Tab-separated table of C-alpha atoms and ligand atoms in Angstrom:
chain	number	residue	atom	x	y	z
A	1	GLY	CA	5.457	-27.182	-29.045
A	2	GLY	CA	8.355	-25.397	-30.777
A	3	PRO	CA	10.247	-22.403	-29.411
A	4	ALA	CA	7.960	-19.712	-27.942
A	5	SER	CA	4.818	-21.699	-28.815
A	6	LEU	CA	1.473	-20.778	-27.300
A	7	SER	CA	1.495	-24.025	-25.320
A	8	ARG	CA	4.718	-22.975	-23.577
A	9	PHE	CA	3.320	-19.517	-22.718
A	10	ARG	CA	0.186	-21.078	-21.248
A	11	GLY	CA	2.213	-23.673	-19.362
A	12	ALA	CA	4.457	-21.023	-17.821
A	13	LEU	CA	1.769	-18.663	-16.605
A	14	VAL	CA	-0.650	-21.367	-15.430
A	15	ALA	CA	1.957	-23.498	-13.627
A	16	ALA	CA	3.210	-20.421	-11.766
A	17	VAL	CA	-0.291	-19.907	-10.366
A	18	LEU	CA	-0.596	-23.607	-9.478
A	19	GLY	CA	2.727	-23.554	-7.643
A	20	ASP	CA	1.579	-20.585	-5.594
A	21	CYS	CA	-1.869	-22.028	-4.839
A	22	VAL	CA	-0.790	-25.564	-3.941
A	23	GLY	CA	2.404	-24.368	-2.262
A	24	GLY	CA	0.490	-22.189	0.185
A	25	GLU	CA	-0.391	-25.256	2.220
A	26	PHE	CA	3.213	-25.727	3.389
A	27	GLU	CA	4.611	-22.169	3.409
A	28	GLY	CA	6.895	-21.718	6.386
A	29	ALA	CA	6.896	-25.397	7.357
A	30	GLU	CA	10.355	-26.576	8.388
A	31	GLU	CA	9.964	-30.189	7.410
A	32	VAL	CA	7.512	-31.452	4.853
A	33	PRO	CA	7.368	-35.244	4.438
A	34	MET	CA	6.915	-36.270	0.791
A	35	GLU	CA	3.946	-38.296	1.988
A	36	SER	CA	2.121	-35.115	3.041
A	37	VAL	CA	2.926	-33.491	-0.293
A	38	LEU	CA	1.546	-36.429	-2.269
A	39	GLN	CA	-1.554	-36.536	-0.125
A	40	HIS	CA	-2.149	-32.828	-0.679
A	41	LEU	CA	-1.634	-33.184	-4.431
A	42	SER	CA	-3.812	-36.289	-4.708
A	43	SER	CA	-6.772	-34.310	-3.373
A	44	LEU	CA	-6.428	-32.111	-6.473
A	45	TYR	CA	-7.102	-35.020	-8.839
A	46	ASP	CA	-10.396	-35.801	-7.203
A	47	GLU	CA	-12.890	-33.398	-8.720
A	48	THR	CA	-15.819	-35.075	-6.977
A	49	LYS	CA	-14.356	-34.383	-3.562
A	50	GLY	CA	-15.305	-30.743	-3.852
A	51	ASN	CA	-12.401	-29.664	-1.696
A	52	GLY	CA	-12.983	-26.208	-3.092
A	53	ILE	CA	-10.659	-23.671	-4.506
A	54	LEU	CA	-7.097	-23.054	-3.351
A	55	GLU	CA	-6.545	-19.315	-3.144
A	56	TYR	CA	-3.540	-17.603	-4.634
A	57	SER	CA	-1.249	-15.407	-2.547
A	58	ASP	CA	0.760	-12.194	-3.085
A	59	ASP	CA	2.974	-14.036	-5.606
A	60	THR	CA	0.108	-14.359	-8.083
A	61	ALA	CA	-1.626	-11.136	-7.032
A	62	MET	CA	1.476	-9.143	-8.017
A	63	ALA	CA	2.199	-11.228	-11.128
A	64	ARG	CA	-1.330	-10.447	-12.313
A	65	CYS	CA	-0.564	-6.725	-11.914
A	66	VAL	CA	2.610	-7.176	-13.971
A	67	VAL	CA	0.672	-8.996	-16.697
A	68	GLN	CA	-2.150	-6.445	-16.806
A	69	SER	CA	0.287	-3.559	-16.918
A	70	LEU	CA	2.447	-5.055	-19.686
A	71	LEU	CA	-0.661	-5.838	-21.725
A	72	THR	CA	-2.486	-2.516	-21.351
A	73	ARG	CA	0.644	-0.429	-21.873
A	74	ALA	CA	2.002	-2.820	-24.537
A	75	GLY	CA	5.351	-2.633	-22.738
A	76	PHE	CA	6.878	-1.544	-19.448
A	77	ASP	CA	5.444	1.528	-17.730
A	78	GLU	CA	6.706	1.909	-14.165
A	79	GLN	CA	4.025	4.401	-13.124
A	80	ASP	CA	1.227	2.161	-14.282
A	81	MET	CA	2.752	-0.961	-12.730
A	82	ALA	CA	3.352	0.791	-9.403
A	83	ARG	CA	-0.240	2.022	-9.340
A	84	ARG	CA	-1.524	-1.498	-9.964
A	85	PHE	CA	0.576	-2.953	-7.138
A	86	ALA	CA	-0.739	-0.324	-4.733
A	87	LYS	CA	-4.344	-0.762	-5.828
A	88	GLU	CA	-4.196	-4.542	-5.612
A	89	TYR	CA	-2.707	-4.386	-2.120
A	90	SER	CA	-5.363	-2.000	-0.815
A	91	ALA	CA	-8.137	-4.109	-2.373
A	92	SER	CA	-6.840	-7.425	-0.901
A	93	PRO	CA	-4.247	-6.804	1.809
A	94	GLY	CA	-4.623	-10.309	3.229
A	95	ARG	CA	-2.769	-12.267	0.522
A	96	GLY	CA	0.267	-12.975	2.685
A	97	TYR	CA	2.610	-10.156	1.622
A	98	GLY	CA	6.093	-9.921	3.123
A	99	SER	CA	6.134	-7.791	6.242
A	100	GLY	CA	8.498	-5.183	4.801
A	101	VAL	CA	6.976	-4.691	1.366
A	102	ILE	CA	3.666	-3.568	2.870
A	103	GLN	CA	5.284	-0.195	3.691
A	104	VAL	CA	6.300	0.235	0.055
A	105	LEU	CA	2.849	-0.659	-1.232
A	106	LYS	CA	1.233	1.876	1.088
A	107	LYS	CA	3.609	4.634	-0.043
A	108	LEU	CA	3.036	3.744	-3.704
A	109	SER	CA	-0.620	4.607	-3.354
A	110	SER	CA	0.161	8.226	-2.481
A	111	PRO	CA	-0.832	10.544	-5.348
A	112	GLN	CA	1.969	12.983	-4.338
A	113	LEU	CA	4.703	10.448	-5.006
A	114	SER	CA	7.017	11.729	-7.758
A	115	ASP	CA	9.612	8.924	-7.939
A	116	VAL	CA	7.972	5.485	-7.889
A	117	TYR	CA	11.329	3.826	-7.101
A	118	GLN	CA	11.906	5.864	-3.931
A	119	PRO	CA	9.759	3.883	-1.439
A	120	ALA	CA	11.674	0.700	-2.302
A	121	ARG	CA	15.017	2.491	-1.722
A	122	ASP	CA	13.926	3.515	1.768
A	123	GLN	CA	13.478	-0.111	2.894
A	124	PHE	CA	15.749	-1.726	5.482
A	125	ASN	CA	17.667	1.419	6.457
A	126	GLY	CA	18.147	2.505	2.863
A	127	ARG	CA	19.668	-0.731	1.624
A	128	GLY	CA	16.505	-2.060	0.030
A	129	SER	CA	14.915	-5.489	0.337
A	130	PHE	CA	16.661	-8.694	-0.731
A	131	GLY	CA	13.401	-10.667	-0.451
A	132	ASN	CA	12.153	-12.812	-3.329
A	133	GLY	CA	9.102	-10.604	-3.977
A	134	GLY	CA	10.627	-9.235	-7.200
A	135	ALA	CA	11.552	-12.687	-8.485
A	136	MET	CA	8.204	-14.312	-7.677
A	137	ARG	CA	6.477	-12.018	-10.213
A	138	ALA	CA	9.241	-11.910	-12.850
A	139	ALA	CA	8.022	-14.616	-15.265
A	140	PRO	CA	5.643	-12.355	-17.256
A	141	PHE	CA	8.590	-10.212	-18.407
A	142	ALA	CA	9.944	-13.221	-20.271
A	143	LEU	CA	6.539	-13.706	-21.891
A	144	ALA	CA	6.222	-10.101	-23.054
A	145	PHE	CA	9.649	-9.421	-24.598
A	146	PRO	CA	11.430	-11.675	-27.096
A	147	ASP	CA	14.768	-9.885	-26.772
A	148	PRO	CA	16.753	-11.042	-23.695
A	149	VAL	CA	18.160	-7.521	-23.307
A	150	ASP	CA	14.595	-6.271	-22.718
A	151	VAL	CA	13.786	-9.245	-20.467
A	152	LYS	CA	16.743	-8.433	-18.204
A	153	ARG	CA	16.176	-4.671	-18.182
A	154	PHE	CA	12.450	-4.711	-17.495
A	155	ALA	CA	12.557	-7.598	-15.013
A	156	ARG	CA	15.104	-5.537	-13.058
A	157	LEU	CA	13.092	-2.306	-13.209
A	158	GLY	CA	9.839	-4.106	-12.381
A	159	ALA	CA	11.458	-5.654	-9.318
A	160	MET	CA	13.014	-2.336	-8.258
A	161	LEU	CA	9.545	-0.916	-7.623
A	162	THR	CA	9.665	-2.887	-4.350
A	163	HIS	CA	13.195	-4.382	-4.133
A	164	SER	CA	16.109	-1.988	-4.580
A	165	CYS	CA	18.837	-4.264	-3.185
A	166	SER	CA	20.772	-6.005	-5.978
A	167	LEU	CA	20.288	-9.322	-4.212
A	168	GLY	CA	16.573	-8.761	-4.651
A	169	TYR	CA	16.322	-7.453	-8.217
A	170	ASN	CA	19.072	-9.669	-9.647
A	171	GLY	CA	17.032	-12.635	-8.453
A	172	ALA	CA	14.178	-11.336	-10.598
A	173	VAL	CA	16.527	-11.026	-13.581
A	174	LEU	CA	17.697	-14.619	-13.079
A	175	GLN	CA	14.148	-15.953	-12.798
A	176	ALA	CA	13.038	-14.081	-15.942
A	177	LEU	CA	16.095	-15.358	-17.850
A	178	ALA	CA	15.369	-18.928	-16.787
A	179	VAL	CA	11.805	-18.630	-18.120
A	180	HIS	CA	13.102	-16.949	-21.289
A	181	LEU	CA	15.537	-19.792	-22.019
A	182	SER	CA	12.999	-22.465	-21.132
A	183	LEU	CA	10.500	-20.936	-23.589
A	184	GLN	CA	13.124	-21.383	-26.327
A	185	GLY	CA	13.436	-25.084	-25.510
A	186	ALA	CA	16.789	-24.667	-23.772
A	187	LEU	CA	15.954	-27.260	-21.093
A	188	ASP	CA	16.363	-29.973	-23.722
A	189	LEU	CA	20.068	-29.537	-22.970
A	190	PRO	CA	20.260	-29.065	-19.185
A	191	GLN	CA	24.052	-28.628	-19.004
A	192	GLN	CA	23.944	-25.869	-21.592
A	193	PHE	CA	20.961	-24.310	-19.860
A	194	ILE	CA	22.819	-23.851	-16.573
A	195	SER	CA	25.976	-22.699	-18.360
A	196	ARG	CA	24.069	-20.039	-20.244
A	197	LEU	CA	22.476	-18.793	-17.037
A	198	ILE	CA	25.907	-18.548	-15.416
A	199	THR	CA	27.316	-16.655	-18.411
A	200	GLU	CA	24.379	-14.234	-18.364
A	201	MET	CA	24.593	-13.671	-14.609
A	202	GLU	CA	28.378	-13.062	-14.811
A	203	GLU	CA	27.474	-9.961	-16.793
A	204	VAL	CA	24.376	-9.032	-14.748
A	205	GLU	CA	26.369	-9.195	-11.504
A	206	GLY	CA	29.493	-7.549	-12.884
A	207	ASN	CA	28.931	-4.068	-11.487
A	208	GLU	CA	29.587	-1.805	-8.514
A	209	ALA	CA	26.073	-2.049	-7.016
A	210	THR	CA	26.273	-5.846	-6.844
A	211	ARG	CA	29.805	-5.810	-5.395
A	212	ASN	CA	28.748	-3.302	-2.733
A	213	ASP	CA	25.624	-5.160	-1.631
A	214	ALA	CA	27.473	-8.487	-1.651
A	215	ARG	CA	30.252	-7.055	0.508
A	216	ILE	CA	27.834	-5.534	3.035
A	217	LEU	CA	25.798	-8.758	3.246
A	218	LYS	CA	28.983	-10.877	3.361
A	219	GLU	CA	28.137	-12.867	0.259
A	220	ALA	CA	30.377	-14.030	-2.582
A	221	GLU	CA	31.403	-11.291	-5.041
A	222	LYS	CA	28.802	-12.532	-7.537
A	223	PRO	CA	26.245	-14.162	-5.247
A	224	PHE	CA	23.881	-15.631	-7.843
A	225	CYS	CA	26.745	-16.941	-9.976
A	226	GLU	CA	28.184	-18.684	-6.959
A	227	ARG	CA	24.815	-20.325	-6.245
A	228	LEU	CA	24.385	-21.376	-9.872
A	229	HIS	CA	27.726	-23.162	-9.671
A	230	ARG	CA	26.354	-25.033	-6.664
A	231	VAL	CA	23.271	-25.926	-8.726
A	232	ARG	CA	25.566	-27.326	-11.417
A	233	ASP	CA	27.520	-29.373	-8.846
A	234	LEU	CA	24.302	-30.834	-7.420
A	235	MET	CA	23.048	-31.644	-10.930
A	236	ASP	CA	26.143	-33.693	-11.615
A	237	ARG	CA	25.603	-35.880	-8.578
A	238	SER	CA	23.642	-39.102	-8.925
A	239	LYS	CA	21.999	-38.859	-5.506
A	240	VAL	CA	21.097	-35.689	-3.635
A	241	SER	CA	19.103	-35.553	-0.419
A	242	ILE	CA	16.565	-32.885	0.321
A	243	GLU	CA	18.640	-31.842	3.350
A	244	GLU	CA	21.628	-31.225	1.083
A	245	VAL	CA	19.572	-29.124	-1.317
A	246	ILE	CA	18.322	-27.005	1.557
A	247	SER	CA	21.754	-26.539	3.080
A	248	GLU	CA	23.515	-25.840	-0.266
A	249	LEU	CA	20.852	-23.652	-1.892
A	250	GLY	CA	18.331	-22.662	0.794
A	251	ASN	CA	14.530	-22.552	0.880
A	252	GLY	CA	13.982	-19.119	2.401
A	253	ILE	CA	12.371	-15.790	1.498
A	254	ALA	CA	15.615	-14.166	0.278
A	255	ALA	CA	15.859	-14.219	-3.524
A	256	LEU	CA	19.346	-15.690	-3.145
A	257	HIS	CA	17.963	-18.584	-1.119
A	258	SER	CA	15.055	-19.387	-3.407
A	259	VAL	CA	15.604	-18.540	-7.100
A	260	PRO	CA	18.588	-20.907	-7.609
A	261	THR	CA	16.648	-23.471	-5.568
A	262	ALA	CA	13.651	-23.205	-7.908
A	263	ILE	CA	15.943	-23.630	-10.910
A	264	PHE	CA	17.453	-26.722	-9.297
A	265	CYS	CA	13.988	-28.204	-8.675
A	266	VAL	CA	13.223	-27.953	-12.404
A	267	LEU	CA	16.553	-29.471	-13.477
A	268	HIS	CA	16.406	-32.275	-10.909
A	269	CYS	CA	12.875	-33.258	-11.967
A	270	LEU	CA	13.585	-33.435	-15.721
A	271	GLN	CA	13.884	-37.175	-15.158
A	272	PRO	CA	11.893	-39.586	-12.972
A	273	ARG	CA	13.034	-39.736	-9.349
A	274	GLU	CA	12.792	-42.502	-6.810
A	275	CYS	CA	11.033	-40.345	-4.234
A	276	LEU	CA	8.258	-39.362	-6.671
A	277	PRO	CA	5.360	-41.396	-8.110
A	278	GLU	CA	6.087	-43.088	-11.443
A	279	ASN	CA	2.831	-41.870	-12.939
A	280	TYR	CA	3.844	-38.228	-12.428
A	281	GLY	CA	4.933	-36.224	-15.438
A	282	GLY	CA	7.776	-33.712	-15.237
A	283	LEU	CA	5.580	-30.769	-14.301
A	284	GLU	CA	3.935	-32.662	-11.439
A	285	ARG	CA	7.337	-33.890	-10.258
A	286	THR	CA	8.678	-30.330	-10.208
A	287	ILE	CA	5.802	-28.964	-8.128
A	288	ALA	CA	5.823	-31.915	-5.711
A	289	TYR	CA	9.587	-31.697	-5.226
A	290	SER	CA	9.419	-27.930	-4.609
A	291	LEU	CA	6.856	-28.421	-1.851
A	292	ALA	CA	8.887	-31.184	-0.211
A	293	LEU	CA	11.729	-28.718	0.396
A	294	GLY	CA	9.566	-26.802	2.860
A	295	GLY	CA	10.293	-23.161	3.692
A	296	ASP	CA	8.996	-20.647	1.156
A	297	THR	CA	7.037	-23.338	-0.699
A	298	ASP	CA	4.476	-21.166	-2.468
A	299	THR	CA	7.154	-18.959	-3.964
A	300	ILE	CA	9.652	-21.698	-4.854
A	301	ALA	CA	6.870	-23.774	-6.460
A	302	CYS	CA	5.563	-20.677	-8.260
A	303	MET	CA	8.989	-19.876	-9.746
A	304	ALA	CA	9.830	-23.511	-10.534
A	305	GLY	CA	6.330	-23.866	-12.003
A	306	ALA	CA	6.888	-20.976	-14.415
A	307	ILE	CA	10.197	-22.377	-15.668
A	308	ALA	CA	8.903	-25.961	-15.897
A	309	GLY	CA	5.595	-24.896	-17.461
A	310	ALA	CA	7.503	-23.077	-20.211
A	311	HIS	CA	9.366	-26.322	-20.907
A	312	TYR	CA	6.583	-28.928	-20.786
A	313	GLY	CA	3.715	-26.753	-22.065
A	314	ILE	CA	0.054	-26.625	-21.062
A	315	GLU	CA	-0.624	-30.263	-22.046
A	316	ALA	CA	1.493	-31.405	-19.080
A	317	ILE	CA	-0.802	-29.744	-16.553
A	318	PRO	CA	-3.657	-31.855	-15.129
A	319	GLN	CA	-7.024	-30.212	-15.889
A	320	SER	CA	-8.226	-30.953	-12.376
A	321	TRP	CA	-5.343	-28.950	-10.878
A	322	ILE	CA	-6.360	-25.956	-12.972
A	323	LYS	CA	-9.939	-26.245	-11.732
A	324	CYS	CA	-8.801	-26.278	-8.091
A	325	CYS	CA	-6.700	-23.129	-8.243
A	326	GLU	CA	-7.958	-19.572	-8.111
A	327	GLY	CA	-6.740	-17.505	-11.049
A	328	ALA	CA	-5.446	-20.440	-13.121
A	329	GLU	CA	-8.012	-19.998	-15.886
A	330	ASP	CA	-7.380	-16.259	-15.961
A	331	ALA	CA	-3.673	-16.975	-16.315
A	332	ASP	CA	-4.420	-19.212	-19.266
A	333	MET	CA	-6.295	-16.427	-21.073
A	334	ASN	CA	-3.613	-13.870	-20.264
A	335	ALA	CA	-0.927	-16.202	-21.601
A	336	GLU	CA	-2.600	-16.033	-24.990
A	337	ARG	CA	-2.585	-12.235	-24.911
A	338	LEU	CA	1.085	-12.160	-23.899
A	339	HIS	CA	1.885	-14.597	-26.681
A	340	MET	CA	0.382	-12.116	-29.168
A	341	LEU	CA	2.273	-9.181	-27.663
A	342	TYR	CA	5.537	-11.164	-27.759
A	343	HIS	CA	5.151	-12.105	-31.404
A	344	GLN	CA	4.104	-8.568	-32.363
A	345	SER	CA	7.286	-7.193	-30.827
A	346	SER	CA	9.457	-9.835	-32.475
A	347	GLN	CA	8.129	-8.657	-35.836
A	348	GLY	CA	9.181	-5.145	-34.893
A	349	GLY	CA	5.781	-3.530	-34.907
B	401	LIG	O1	10.207	-9.927	-0.800
B	401	LIG	P1	8.817	-9.759	-0.331
B	401	LIG	O2	7.830	-9.244	-1.289
B	401	LIG	O3	8.308	-11.119	0.281
B	401	LIG	C1	7.964	-12.167	-0.550
B	401	LIG	C2	7.611	-13.357	0.281
B	401	LIG	C3	7.168	-14.519	-0.538
B	401	LIG	O4	7.486	-15.715	0.150
B	401	LIG	C4	5.671	-14.358	-0.588
B	401	LIG	O5	5.029	-15.591	-0.829
B	401	LIG	C5	5.338	-13.774	0.766
B	401	LIG	O6	5.158	-14.731	1.740
B	401	LIG	O7	6.483	-13.003	1.106
B	401	LIG	O8	8.733	-8.863	0.968
B	401	LIG	P2	9.848	-8.105	1.817
B	401	LIG	O9	9.146	-7.673	3.036
B	401	LIG	O10	10.517	-7.085	0.994
B	401	LIG	O11	10.923	-9.227	2.157
B	401	LIG	C6	10.545	-10.396	2.813
B	401	LIG	C7	11.300	-10.525	4.117
B	401	LIG	O12	12.691	-10.696	3.857
B	401	LIG	C8	11.214	-9.317	5.010
B	401	LIG	O13	10.018	-9.263	5.717
B	401	LIG	C9	12.432	-9.517	5.893
B	401	LIG	O14	12.158	-10.470	6.904
B	401	LIG	C10	13.424	-10.127	4.919
B	401	LIG	N1	14.333	-9.101	4.372
B	401	LIG	C11	15.293	-8.497	5.051
B	401	LIG	N2	15.666	-8.599	6.326
B	401	LIG	C12	16.708	-7.855	6.745
B	401	LIG	N3	17.353	-7.003	5.928
B	401	LIG	C13	14.348	-8.632	3.126
B	401	LIG	N4	15.325	-7.695	2.975
B	401	LIG	C14	15.931	-7.598	4.157
B	401	LIG	C15	17.027	-6.822	4.626
B	401	LIG	O15	17.676	-6.035	3.908
B	402	LIG	MG1	2.976	-15.767	-1.214
B	403	LIG	MG1	6.180	-17.266	-0.323
């Protein structure tokens, strides 16, 4: 489809859910042989096997709250979004939430709370979390707002409800921007895609809060920009091993060690790769490759899935995968609603 087509919206939201659901199998695994990944994925093609439904985790649970809030409020409403996070957590606390964020979600359910951003600020001795929990649920912001200024602003504020460290919320901004550009068809020119992300993040990271957090955590002055340069270097190389990707970019639960990694997975899988089956399309390659990195597989596959889904569109997603994953059909319906909201706002009314 063309820029911002319905197919791209559906692809983005559905593939994010698939990444989370299929990625759950390997979350936290240090080494994941490609063979195990392909075996796991091949069970999804076999509808007769009746291997049941793969459940989604916190990544999708929170993204669903973001979607519902953006749709019902027809825009960003921090009170409403915070309430939904808290309610979802208390209804299903066993979705695999990060160990720190649980404290925030409990505090957010207090009716006395006056500042919904305060619980997040209290995390980790007042520095805030740098986990990837803001980024893992950032894709819907790109599907609700056509203007990149809104995408950046609301992805940041939405993340700050649980992640007040700049290394947390800037990861959410980067993820939302990647989905935004992909929706426009920007992955047709991969070199320009990465350059535009770097240019955007130069501005996003050009402030005192980022400099402070980076200094305290002993990171480069603009941590995400530095990582995006590494992504560009890896892209330019003809052969890259999985070990190199992990050591250069990471595969962990910090946003800094997972958002650039997810972006690399998408870029690397734009073309066929030796380690992946020839009959795989780009979307399948991206998910398989994300899982083979090990570490925070559900989240990296979820984020890579959103970016790749926005590029390839819904037609690239095997029907049988959708049937195997909890919440995938819901995501498909919500994508249509977001598509309407997006095009209403771009007409200014
Ligand atoms: O970021 P968050 O929501 O976790 C998301 C991850 C995804 O992989 C999900 O799939 C799920 O598995 O969890 O939750 P947080 O608790 O805010 O952050 C995750 C973890 O990062 C924390 O439990 C800490 O181990 C670590 N972390 C920090 N450690 C030290 N100092 C995050 N921020 C800090 C910090 O400032
Ligand atoms: Mg998870
Ligand atoms: Mg995870």
